[in-house]
CSV table of C-alpha atoms and ligand atoms in Angstrom, one decimal:
chain,number,residue,atom,x,y,z
U,15,MET,CA,-15.2,-10.0,15.2
U,16,ALA,CA,-12.1,-8.7,16.9
U,17,ARG,CA,-11.4,-5.2,18.0
U,18,VAL,CA,-8.3,-3.3,19.1
U,19,VAL,CA,-8.5,-1.5,22.5
U,20,VAL,CA,-6.3,1.3,23.3
U,21,GLU,CA,-5.8,3.3,26.6
U,22,GLY,CA,-4.3,6.6,25.8
U,23,GLY,CA,-1.9,8.8,27.5
U,24,VAL,CA,1.5,6.9,27.1
U,25,SER,CA,4.4,8.6,25.4
U,26,LEU,CA,5.8,6.0,22.9
U,27,ARG,CA,9.3,5.0,23.4
U,28,GLY,CA,11.9,2.4,22.0
U,29,THR,CA,12.5,0.9,18.7
U,30,VAL,CA,10.4,-0.5,16.3
U,31,THR,CA,11.4,-2.6,13.4
U,32,VAL,CA,9.7,-2.2,10.1
U,33,SER,CA,8.4,-5.1,8.0
U,34,GLY,CA,8.7,-5.5,4.2
U,35,ALA,CA,6.3,-3.5,2.0
U,36,LYS,CA,2.9,-5.1,1.3
U,37,ASN,CA,2.4,-3.1,-1.8
U,38,ALA,CA,5.9,-4.1,-3.2
U,39,ALA,CA,5.3,-7.7,-2.4
U,40,LEU,CA,1.9,-8.1,-3.9
U,41,PRO,CA,2.9,-7.3,-7.5
U,42,ILE,CA,6.3,-9.2,-7.0
U,43,MET,CA,4.3,-12.3,-6.0
U,44,ALA,CA,2.2,-11.7,-9.1
U,45,ALA,CA,5.4,-11.3,-11.3
U,46,THR,CA,6.4,-15.0,-10.4
U,47,LEU,CA,3.6,-16.0,-12.8
U,48,LEU,CA,5.9,-14.8,-15.7
U,49,SER,CA,8.5,-17.5,-15.3
U,50,ARG,CA,8.6,-21.3,-14.6
U,51,GLY,CA,11.5,-21.3,-12.4
U,52,PRO,CA,11.4,-21.0,-8.5
U,53,SER,CA,11.7,-17.6,-7.0
U,54,ILE,CA,12.5,-16.9,-3.5
U,55,LEU,CA,10.9,-13.8,-1.9
U,56,LYS,CA,12.5,-12.5,1.5
U,57,ARG,CA,10.9,-10.2,4.0
U,58,VAL,CA,7.4,-10.7,2.8
U,59,PRO,CA,5.1,-9.5,5.6
U,60,MET,CA,2.9,-11.8,7.2
U,61,LEU,CA,-0.4,-10.2,6.3
U,62,ARG,CA,-4.0,-11.2,5.2
U,63,ASP,CA,-3.6,-9.4,1.7
U,64,ILE,CA,-0.4,-11.5,1.1
U,65,GLU,CA,-2.2,-14.8,2.2
U,66,THR,CA,-4.9,-13.7,-0.2
U,67,MET,CA,-2.4,-13.2,-3.2
U,68,GLY,CA,-1.0,-16.7,-2.4
U,69,GLU,CA,-4.4,-18.2,-2.5
U,70,ILE,CA,-5.1,-16.4,-6.0
U,71,LEU,CA,-1.6,-17.7,-7.1
U,72,ARG,CA,-2.2,-21.3,-6.0
U,73,GLY,CA,-5.6,-21.2,-8.0
U,74,LEU,CA,-3.5,-20.3,-11.0
U,75,GLY,CA,-1.1,-23.1,-10.6
U,76,VAL,CA,1.6,-21.3,-8.8
U,77,GLU,CA,3.1,-23.5,-5.7
U,78,THR,CA,3.4,-20.9,-3.0
U,79,GLU,CA,5.0,-21.7,0.3
U,80,ARG,CA,6.2,-19.8,3.4
U,81,MET,CA,9.5,-21.2,4.3
U,82,SER,CA,10.8,-21.7,7.9
U,83,ASP,CA,13.0,-18.6,7.7
U,84,GLY,CA,9.9,-16.5,6.8
U,85,SER,CA,10.7,-16.3,3.0
U,86,ILE,CA,8.1,-17.1,0.4
U,87,ARG,CA,8.9,-19.6,-2.4
U,88,CYS,CA,6.8,-19.3,-5.5
U,89,GLU,CA,7.0,-21.7,-8.3
U,90,THR,CA,4.6,-22.0,-11.3
U,91,LYS,CA,3.7,-25.7,-12.0
U,92,ASP,CA,0.6,-25.5,-14.1
U,93,GLU,CA,-0.3,-22.8,-16.5
U,94,SER,CA,-3.3,-24.2,-17.7
U,95,THR,CA,-5.7,-21.9,-15.6
U,96,VAL,CA,-6.3,-18.3,-16.1
U,97,LEU,CA,-9.1,-17.5,-13.4
U,98,ALA,CA,-8.9,-15.0,-10.6
U,99,PRO,CA,-12.2,-15.4,-8.9
U,100,TYR,CA,-14.5,-12.7,-7.5
U,101,ASP,CA,-14.6,-14.0,-3.8
U,102,LEU,CA,-10.7,-13.5,-3.6
U,103,VAL,CA,-10.5,-10.2,-5.8
U,104,SER,CA,-13.3,-8.4,-4.2
U,105,THR,CA,-11.4,-8.6,-0.9
U,106,MET,CA,-8.4,-7.2,-2.2
U,107,ARG,CA,-8.0,-4.7,-5.1
U,108,GLY,CA,-4.3,-5.5,-5.4
U,109,SER,CA,-5.0,-8.9,-7.1
U,110,ILE,CA,-5.7,-7.1,-10.4
U,111,CYS,CA,-2.0,-7.2,-10.8
U,112,VAL,CA,-2.1,-10.9,-12.0
U,113,LEU,CA,-3.9,-9.7,-15.3
U,114,GLY,CA,-0.7,-8.4,-17.0
U,115,PRO,CA,1.4,-11.6,-16.2
U,116,LEU,CA,-1.4,-13.9,-17.1
U,117,LEU,CA,-1.9,-12.3,-20.5
U,118,ALA,CA,1.7,-12.3,-21.2
U,119,ARG,CA,2.6,-16.0,-20.4
U,120,ARG,CA,-0.7,-17.6,-20.9
U,121,LYS,CA,-2.3,-15.3,-23.5
U,122,ARG,CA,-5.5,-15.4,-21.8
U,123,ALA,CA,-7.0,-14.0,-18.3
U,124,LYS,CA,-10.1,-14.1,-16.7
U,125,VAL,CA,-10.0,-11.7,-13.7
U,126,SER,CA,-12.8,-10.6,-11.6
U,127,LEU,CA,-13.5,-6.7,-11.6
U,128,PRO,CA,-12.4,-5.6,-8.4
U,129,GLY,CA,-15.3,-3.0,-8.1
U,130,GLY,CA,-15.2,0.2,-5.9
U,131,CYS,CA,-14.3,0.5,-2.4
U,132,VAL,CA,-14.4,3.2,0.6
U,133,LEU,CA,-11.8,5.1,-1.1
U,134,GLY,CA,-14.2,5.7,-4.1
U,135,LEU,CA,-14.8,4.4,-7.6
U,136,ARG,CA,-11.3,3.2,-8.3
U,137,PRO,CA,-11.4,2.7,-12.1
U,138,ILE,CA,-9.1,0.6,-14.0
U,139,ASP,CA,-9.4,2.1,-17.5
U,140,LEU,CA,-5.5,2.9,-17.6
U,141,HIS,CA,-4.6,-0.6,-17.0
U,142,LEU,CA,-6.9,-1.6,-19.9
U,143,LYS,CA,-5.5,1.3,-22.0
U,144,GLY,CA,-1.9,0.0,-21.5
U,145,LEU,CA,-2.6,-3.7,-22.2
U,146,ARG,CA,-4.9,-2.9,-25.3
U,147,ALA,CA,-2.1,-0.8,-26.6
U,148,LEU,CA,0.2,-3.9,-26.3
U,149,GLY,CA,-2.3,-5.8,-28.6
U,150,ALA,CA,-4.7,-7.4,-25.7
U,151,ARG,CA,-8.3,-7.6,-26.5
U,152,ILE,CA,-10.2,-7.1,-23.4
U,153,GLU,CA,-14.0,-7.3,-22.6
U,154,VAL,CA,-16.2,-7.0,-19.6
U,155,GLU,CA,-18.3,-10.2,-19.3
U,156,HIS,CA,-20.7,-10.9,-16.3
U,157,GLY,CA,-18.3,-8.9,-13.9
U,158,TYR,CA,-15.1,-10.4,-15.2
U,159,LEU,CA,-12.4,-9.0,-17.3
U,160,VAL,CA,-11.9,-11.5,-20.2
U,161,ALA,CA,-8.7,-10.8,-21.9
U,162,GLU,CA,-6.8,-12.4,-24.5
U,163,ALA,CA,-3.6,-11.7,-26.8
U,164,GLU,CA,-2.0,-14.1,-29.4
U,165,GLU,CA,0.9,-12.0,-29.1
U,166,LEU,CA,1.9,-8.7,-27.2
U,167,ARG,CA,3.8,-6.2,-29.1
U,168,GLY,CA,5.8,-3.3,-27.7
U,169,ALA,CA,4.1,0.1,-27.9
U,170,GLU,CA,4.5,3.8,-26.8
U,171,ILE,CA,2.0,4.3,-23.9
U,172,TYR,CA,1.0,7.4,-22.1
U,173,LEU,CA,-0.4,6.2,-18.6
U,174,GLY,CA,-1.3,9.5,-17.1
U,175,GLY,CA,-4.9,10.0,-15.9
U,176,GLN,CA,-7.1,12.3,-14.1
U,177,PHE,CA,-5.3,11.8,-10.9
U,178,GLY,CA,-1.7,11.4,-12.2
U,179,SER,CA,0.1,8.1,-12.6
U,180,THR,CA,-1.2,4.7,-11.5
U,181,VAL,CA,0.7,2.4,-9.4
U,182,LEU,CA,-0.9,-0.9,-10.2
U,183,GLY,CA,-1.6,0.1,-13.7
U,184,THR,CA,2.2,0.8,-14.2
U,185,ALA,CA,2.9,-2.7,-12.6
U,186,ASN,CA,0.6,-4.4,-15.0
U,187,VAL,CA,1.6,-2.9,-18.1
U,188,LEU,CA,5.4,-3.2,-17.1
U,189,MET,CA,5.1,-7.0,-16.4
U,190,ALA,CA,3.3,-7.6,-19.7
U,191,ALA,CA,5.8,-5.5,-21.7
U,192,THR,CA,8.8,-7.7,-20.3
U,193,VAL,CA,7.8,-10.6,-22.7
U,194,ALA,CA,6.4,-8.7,-25.5
U,195,ARG,CA,8.0,-8.5,-28.7
U,196,GLY,CA,9.9,-5.2,-29.3
U,197,THR,CA,10.3,-2.2,-27.4
U,198,THR,CA,7.6,-0.5,-25.0
U,199,VAL,CA,7.9,3.0,-23.7
U,200,ILE,CA,5.7,3.8,-20.7
U,201,ASP,CA,5.3,7.6,-20.1
U,202,TYR,CA,3.9,9.1,-17.0
U,203,ALA,CA,4.8,5.7,-15.3
U,204,ALA,CA,4.4,5.6,-11.5
U,205,CYS,CA,7.7,6.2,-9.7
U,206,GLU,CA,6.7,4.8,-6.2
U,207,PRO,CA,9.3,2.8,-4.5
U,208,GLU,CA,7.1,-0.2,-4.8
U,209,VAL,CA,7.0,0.1,-8.6
U,210,GLN,CA,10.9,0.5,-8.6
U,211,ASP,CA,11.0,-2.7,-6.3
U,212,LEU,CA,9.0,-4.7,-8.9
U,213,ALA,CA,11.3,-3.6,-11.9
U,214,THR,CA,14.2,-4.3,-9.9
U,215,PHE,CA,12.8,-8.0,-9.4
U,216,LEU,CA,11.8,-8.1,-13.0
U,217,VAL,CA,15.4,-7.2,-14.1
U,218,LYS,CA,16.6,-10.1,-11.6
U,219,MET,CA,14.3,-12.3,-13.6
U,220,GLY,CA,16.1,-11.2,-17.0
U,221,ALA,CA,13.9,-8.5,-18.1
U,222,LYS,CA,15.5,-5.6,-19.9
U,223,ILE,CA,14.1,-2.3,-18.3
U,224,GLU,CA,15.6,1.2,-18.4
U,225,GLY,CA,14.6,4.4,-16.4
U,226,ILE,CA,13.5,2.7,-13.2
U,227,GLY,CA,12.3,5.3,-10.6
U,228,THR,CA,11.5,7.8,-13.5
U,229,PRO,CA,8.4,8.6,-15.2
U,230,ARG,CA,9.6,6.9,-18.5
U,231,LEU,CA,10.1,3.3,-18.5
U,232,VAL,CA,11.8,1.7,-21.6
U,233,VAL,CA,11.4,-2.1,-22.0
U,234,GLU,CA,13.1,-4.3,-24.2
U,235,GLY,CA,10.9,-7.5,-24.6
U,236,VAL,CA,12.7,-10.8,-24.0
U,237,ASP,CA,11.8,-14.2,-24.7
U,238,SER,CA,11.5,-15.5,-21.4
U,239,LEU,CA,12.2,-14.8,-17.7
U,240,SER,CA,13.6,-17.1,-15.1
U,241,GLY,CA,12.9,-17.3,-11.3
U,242,ALA,CA,15.0,-14.8,-8.9
U,243,GLU,CA,15.7,-14.3,-5.4
U,244,HIS,CA,14.8,-10.8,-4.1
U,245,THR,CA,14.4,-9.1,-0.8
U,246,VAL,CA,11.3,-6.9,-0.6
U,247,ILE,CA,11.9,-3.2,0.3
U,248,PRO,CA,10.8,-1.8,3.9
U,249,ASP,CA,7.4,-0.7,4.2
U,250,ARG,CA,7.2,3.2,4.0
U,251,ILE,CA,3.7,3.5,5.1
U,252,GLU,CA,4.3,1.4,8.1
U,253,ALA,CA,7.3,3.4,8.9
U,254,GLY,CA,5.5,6.6,8.4
U,255,THR,CA,2.6,5.5,10.8
U,256,PHE,CA,5.1,4.7,13.5
U,257,MET,CA,6.7,8.1,13.0
U,258,ILE,CA,3.6,10.0,13.3
U,259,ALA,CA,2.7,7.8,16.4
U,260,ALA,CA,5.9,9.1,17.8
U,261,ALA,CA,4.9,12.5,17.0
U,262,ILE,CA,1.4,12.4,18.1
U,263,THR,CA,2.4,10.9,21.7
U,264,ARG,CA,5.1,13.2,22.1
U,265,GLY,CA,7.6,10.2,22.3
U,266,ASP,CA,10.9,9.1,21.3
U,267,VAL,CA,10.9,6.2,18.8
U,268,LEU,CA,13.7,4.8,16.7
U,269,VAL,CA,12.2,3.3,13.5
U,270,ASP,CA,14.7,0.6,12.3
U,271,GLN,CA,15.3,-1.1,9.1
U,272,CYS,CA,13.6,1.6,7.0
U,273,ARG,CA,14.4,3.7,3.9
U,274,GLY,CA,14.8,7.4,4.7
U,275,ASP,CA,15.1,8.3,1.2
U,276,HIS,CA,11.6,6.9,0.7
U,277,LEU,CA,10.1,9.1,3.3
U,278,THR,CA,11.6,12.6,2.7
U,279,ALA,CA,8.0,14.2,2.2
U,280,VAL,CA,6.9,12.7,5.5
U,281,ILE,CA,10.3,13.8,7.4
U,282,ASP,CA,9.9,17.2,6.0
U,283,LYS,CA,6.1,17.5,7.1
U,284,LEU,CA,7.1,16.3,10.7
U,285,GLN,CA,10.0,18.8,10.9
U,286,GLU,CA,7.6,21.4,9.9
U,287,VAL,CA,5.2,20.9,12.6
U,288,GLY,CA,8.1,21.0,15.1
U,289,VAL,CA,9.0,17.3,15.4
U,290,ARG,CA,12.6,16.2,15.8
U,291,VAL,CA,13.7,13.6,13.0
U,292,GLU,CA,17.0,12.3,12.5
U,293,ARG,CA,18.1,10.0,9.8
U,294,LYS,CA,21.1,7.5,10.1
U,295,ASN,CA,22.2,4.3,8.8
U,296,GLY,CA,18.8,3.0,7.9
U,297,THR,CA,16.9,4.1,11.0
U,298,ILE,CA,14.9,7.4,11.7
U,299,ARG,CA,14.6,8.8,15.2
U,300,VAL,CA,11.7,10.8,15.7
U,301,ASN,CA,11.4,12.9,18.8
U,302,ALA,CA,8.7,15.3,20.1
U,303,ASN,CA,8.0,17.0,23.2
U,304,ALA,CA,5.5,19.6,22.3
U,305,ARG,CA,2.0,19.7,20.7
U,306,PRO,CA,2.6,19.7,16.8
U,307,ARG,CA,2.0,23.0,15.1
U,308,ALA,CA,-1.1,23.1,12.5
U,309,THR,CA,-0.1,22.9,8.8
U,310,GLU,CA,-1.3,22.1,5.3
U,311,ILE,CA,-1.1,18.6,3.9
U,312,THR,CA,-1.5,17.8,0.4
U,313,THR,CA,-1.3,14.2,-0.8
U,314,HIS,CA,0.5,13.6,-4.3
U,315,THR,CA,2.2,10.7,-6.0
U,316,TYR,CA,5.8,9.8,-5.1
U,317,PRO,CA,7.8,11.6,-4.1
U,318,GLY,CA,5.0,13.6,-2.8
U,319,LEU,CA,3.3,12.9,0.5
U,320,PRO,CA,1.6,9.5,0.3
U,321,THR,CA,-2.3,9.2,0.4
U,322,ASP,CA,-1.7,6.2,2.5
U,323,LEU,CA,-0.5,8.4,5.3
U,324,GLN,CA,-3.2,11.0,4.9
U,325,ALA,CA,-5.5,9.7,7.5
U,326,GLN,CA,-2.8,9.2,10.2
U,327,PHE,CA,-1.5,12.7,9.7
U,328,MET,CA,-5.2,13.9,10.1
U,329,ALA,CA,-5.3,12.3,13.4
U,330,MET,CA,-2.2,14.0,14.3
U,331,LEU,CA,-3.4,17.4,13.2
U,332,SER,CA,-6.6,16.7,15.1
U,333,VAL,CA,-4.5,17.5,18.2
U,334,ALA,CA,-2.3,20.2,16.7
U,335,ASP,CA,-2.0,23.8,17.6
U,336,GLY,CA,-4.2,25.6,15.2
U,337,MET,CA,-6.1,25.0,12.1
U,338,SER,CA,-5.0,22.6,9.4
U,339,ILE,CA,-6.0,21.9,5.9
U,340,VAL,CA,-5.8,18.3,4.4
U,341,SER,CA,-6.0,18.3,0.5
U,342,GLU,CA,-6.5,14.8,-0.8
U,343,LYS,CA,-5.3,14.8,-4.6
U,344,ILE,CA,-5.3,11.0,-5.2
U,345,TYR,CA,-8.6,9.8,-3.7
U,346,PRO,CA,-10.8,12.8,-3.3
U,347,ASP,CA,-13.3,10.8,-1.1
U,348,ARG,CA,-10.8,9.3,1.2
U,349,PHE,CA,-12.1,11.1,4.2
U,350,MET,CA,-14.3,8.3,6.0
U,351,HIS,CA,-12.0,8.5,9.0
U,352,ALA,CA,-13.1,12.0,9.6
U,353,ALA,CA,-16.4,11.3,11.2
U,354,GLU,CA,-15.1,8.6,13.4
U,355,LEU,CA,-12.2,11.1,14.6
U,356,ASN,CA,-15.1,13.6,15.3
U,357,ARG,CA,-16.6,10.9,17.5
U,358,MET,CA,-13.5,11.3,19.4
U,359,GLY,CA,-13.8,14.8,19.9
U,360,ALA,CA,-11.9,16.1,16.8
U,361,ASP,CA,-13.2,19.0,14.9
U,362,ILE,CA,-13.0,18.3,11.2
U,363,ARG,CA,-15.0,19.5,8.3
U,364,LYS,CA,-15.1,18.3,4.8
U,365,ASP,CA,-15.0,20.8,1.9
U,366,GLY,CA,-14.9,19.0,-1.3
U,367,PRO,CA,-11.6,17.4,-1.6
U,368,ASN,CA,-10.2,19.0,1.6
U,369,ALA,CA,-10.9,18.7,5.1
U,370,ILE,CA,-10.5,21.6,7.6
U,371,VAL,CA,-9.0,20.4,11.1
U,372,GLN,CA,-9.4,22.6,14.0
U,373,GLY,CA,-6.8,21.2,16.5
U,374,MET,CA,-8.1,20.3,20.0
U,375,SER,CA,-5.9,20.2,23.0
U,376,THR,CA,-7.1,16.6,23.6
U,377,LEU,CA,-9.3,13.8,22.4
U,378,SER,CA,-11.5,11.5,24.4
U,379,GLY,CA,-11.7,7.7,23.8
U,380,ALA,CA,-14.6,6.3,22.2
U,381,GLU,CA,-15.9,3.3,20.2
U,382,VAL,CA,-15.0,3.7,16.5
U,383,MET,CA,-15.4,1.8,13.3
U,384,ALA,CA,-12.4,1.2,10.8
U,385,SER,CA,-13.5,1.8,7.4
U,386,ASP,CA,-10.3,0.8,5.5
U,387,LEU,CA,-6.8,-0.1,6.4
U,388,ARG,CA,-5.2,3.4,6.8
U,389,ALA,CA,-8.3,4.6,8.7
U,390,SER,CA,-7.9,1.9,11.1
U,391,ALA,CA,-4.3,2.8,11.7
U,392,ALA,CA,-5.4,6.5,12.2
U,393,LEU,CA,-7.9,5.5,14.7
U,394,VAL,CA,-5.4,3.6,16.9
U,395,LEU,CA,-3.1,6.7,16.6
U,396,ALA,CA,-6.0,9.0,17.9
U,397,GLY,CA,-6.6,6.4,20.6
U,398,LEU,CA,-2.8,6.5,21.7
U,399,VAL,CA,-3.4,10.2,22.5
U,400,ALA,CA,-7.1,10.1,23.7
U,401,ARG,CA,-8.2,10.4,27.4
U,402,GLY,CA,-9.4,7.0,28.3
U,403,LYS,CA,-10.3,4.0,26.4
U,404,THR,CA,-10.6,3.7,22.6
U,405,GLU,CA,-12.0,0.7,21.0
U,406,VAL,CA,-11.6,0.3,17.2
U,407,HIS,CA,-13.9,-2.1,15.5
U,408,ARG,CA,-13.8,-3.9,12.4
U,409,VAL,CA,-10.1,-4.4,13.0
U,410,TYR,CA,-9.7,-7.0,10.3
U,411,HIS,CA,-9.0,-4.0,8.0
U,412,ILE,CA,-5.8,-3.4,9.9
U,413,ASP,CA,-4.5,-7.0,9.8
U,414,ARG,CA,-4.6,-6.4,5.8
U,415,GLY,CA,-1.6,-4.1,6.0
U,416,TYR,CA,0.1,-4.1,9.5
U,417,GLU,CA,1.9,-7.0,10.8
U,418,ARG,CA,1.5,-7.5,14.6
U,419,ILE,CA,0.5,-4.0,15.1
U,420,GLU,CA,-0.6,-4.2,18.7
U,421,ARG,CA,2.7,-6.1,19.7
U,422,LYS,CA,4.8,-3.5,17.9
U,423,PHE,CA,3.0,-0.9,19.7
U,424,GLN,CA,3.2,-2.6,23.2
U,425,ASP,CA,7.1,-2.9,22.6
U,426,LEU,CA,7.0,0.9,22.6
U,427,GLY,CA,5.1,1.1,25.8
U,428,ALA,CA,1.6,1.5,24.6
U,429,ARG,CA,-1.6,0.0,26.4
U,430,ILE,CA,-2.9,-1.6,23.4
U,431,TRP,CA,-4.5,-5.2,23.1
U,432,ARG,CA,-7.0,-7.1,21.0
U,433,GLU,CA,-10.3,-8.3,22.3
U,434,ASP,CA,-12.8,-10.6,20.4
U,435,ASP,CA,-16.5,-10.0,20.7
S,1390,LIG,N1,-6.9,5.5,-11.5
S,1390,LIG,C1,-7.7,5.9,-12.6
S,1390,LIG,N2,-7.7,4.8,-13.4
S,1390,LIG,C2,-6.9,3.8,-13.5
S,1390,LIG,C3,-6.3,3.6,-12.3
S,1390,LIG,C4,-6.1,4.4,-11.3
S,1390,LIG,O1,-8.3,6.9,-12.7
S,1390,LIG,O2,-6.9,2.8,-14.4
S,1390,LIG,C5,-6.8,6.6,-10.4
S,1390,LIG,C6,-7.3,6.1,-9.0
S,1390,LIG,O3,-8.9,6.2,-9.0
S,1390,LIG,C7,-6.7,7.0,-8.2
S,1390,LIG,C8,-5.4,7.3,-8.7
S,1390,LIG,O4,-5.6,7.0,-10.1
S,1390,LIG,O5,-7.4,8.2,-8.0
S,1390,LIG,C9,-4.2,6.5,-8.3
S,1390,LIG,O6,-4.6,5.0,-8.2
S,1390,LIG,P1,-3.4,3.9,-8.2
S,1390,LIG,O7,-3.8,3.1,-9.7
S,1390,LIG,O8,-2.2,4.5,-8.1
S,1390,LIG,O9,-3.8,3.2,-7.1
S,1390,LIG,P2,-3.7,1.5,-7.0
S,1390,LIG,O10,-2.6,1.1,-7.7
S,1390,LIG,O11,-4.9,0.8,-7.2
S,1390,LIG,C10,-2.0,1.4,-4.9
S,1390,LIG,C11,-1.9,1.0,-3.7
S,1390,LIG,C12,-2.9,2.0,-2.7
S,1390,LIG,C13,-2.5,3.4,-2.8
S,1390,LIG,C14,-2.3,3.7,-4.2
S,1390,LIG,C15,-1.8,5.1,-4.5
S,1390,LIG,C16,-1.5,-1.4,-3.9
S,1390,LIG,C17,-2.0,-2.8,-3.6
S,1390,LIG,N3,-2.4,-0.5,-3.6
S,1390,LIG,O12,-3.4,1.3,-5.4
S,1390,LIG,O13,-2.6,1.5,-1.4
S,1390,LIG,O14,-3.2,4.0,-2.0
S,1390,LIG,O15,-1.7,2.7,-5.2
S,1390,LIG,O16,-0.6,5.3,-4.0
S,1390,LIG,O17,-0.3,-1.1,-4.3
S,1390,LIG,C18,-3.4,0.7,0.9
S,1390,LIG,O18,-2.1,0.1,1.0
S,1390,LIG,O19,-4.0,1.2,2.0
S,1390,LIG,C19,-3.7,1.2,-0.5
S,1390,LIG,C20,-5.0,1.8,-0.6
């Protein structure tokens, strides 16, 4: 199994180009199930999760091909199958977003229940509530969601849950509503840029959606959708990861081809701890020359600070000047990385959905284990600032969501490489 090795102590310098957003590309790929015409998707990152979605779609009769210019062409050829199997869905929870389009177009779906993951239980009750409100019958049988609907009808749906809105739940209900009969109102819809991007793609396919980017989406069902061409938005989580990397190494990095307006909470927090951040024409320059100050971090739904950057911020606060508090409002159990950071000399204590981080002047390189995608990125960041060598095991997690991560860090001067066991 591969591991990433980092030798810390280099201040990152240079320019890094952000890839397309994985979490926008996944539901957009699933949305191509809604039409028979070909769709061309540009700026889809080359990642394991994208390959998995391609495999699921091929199993569902969608021809999915990576073109020579890097774009992905998807075209539905056969609508007779409705199965998303366990072996694929269990590797990537994002695959749940084929449920809505399958129900809408094929009137049936058999999708493996994704199960929990290191982030916690991760229920899908809100997805089911929304789809049932549109008229679907959904049962759980032998670990699978077995769903059917003769006809989906528009409805008023409140999609708020214990932890606020749901990103993929909104995506599922929105996709199903585009071809339902009549009007659907989704209240407490997720406002994340990835949901906005999906809605924009659906509109290009012929859907009628109002309120994109707001918590109330109004969808007027249409008879059918066509294929469309779309360029996926830049990955705000990848961009944020490099911004924090610049801050933690006291470097000077230009993050290129990103959307500063998707990152205002991140920019604000970095400025608060003493980092210089400058936004200009689709770039963000991050420049730090001192130890970051301690602070409080609370994750929220968009436009709040994203949970997918909580681990990376925690790595930064491990070397901040003073005591910080990190509160996780989306996944109260998302703290697996804390124990691994402690193996590197960090001082982090968990207290319910909060972590108390006593900043240390330095960390020391160690062998550590990645528990999930963002945790692995956090361990790489800690490795960049630690004394000596850090080996991040189970690095397959990182390949799910970061395109050529070690190459991008190498281009910024980092001493980082991949080794096979
Ligand atoms: N929730 C419910 N019921 C539901 C659905 C969600 O209670 O039916 C809860 C969840 O347990 C969680 C909160 O609501 O506490 C938010 O979950 P959400 O549904 O928004 O998460 P998701 O759609 O399953 C996406 C991203 C995650 C990201 C979250 C939150 C994709 C493929 N995944 O998941 O990304 O953390 O939104 O922003 O888009 C990652 O990329 O590393 C990742 C985990």
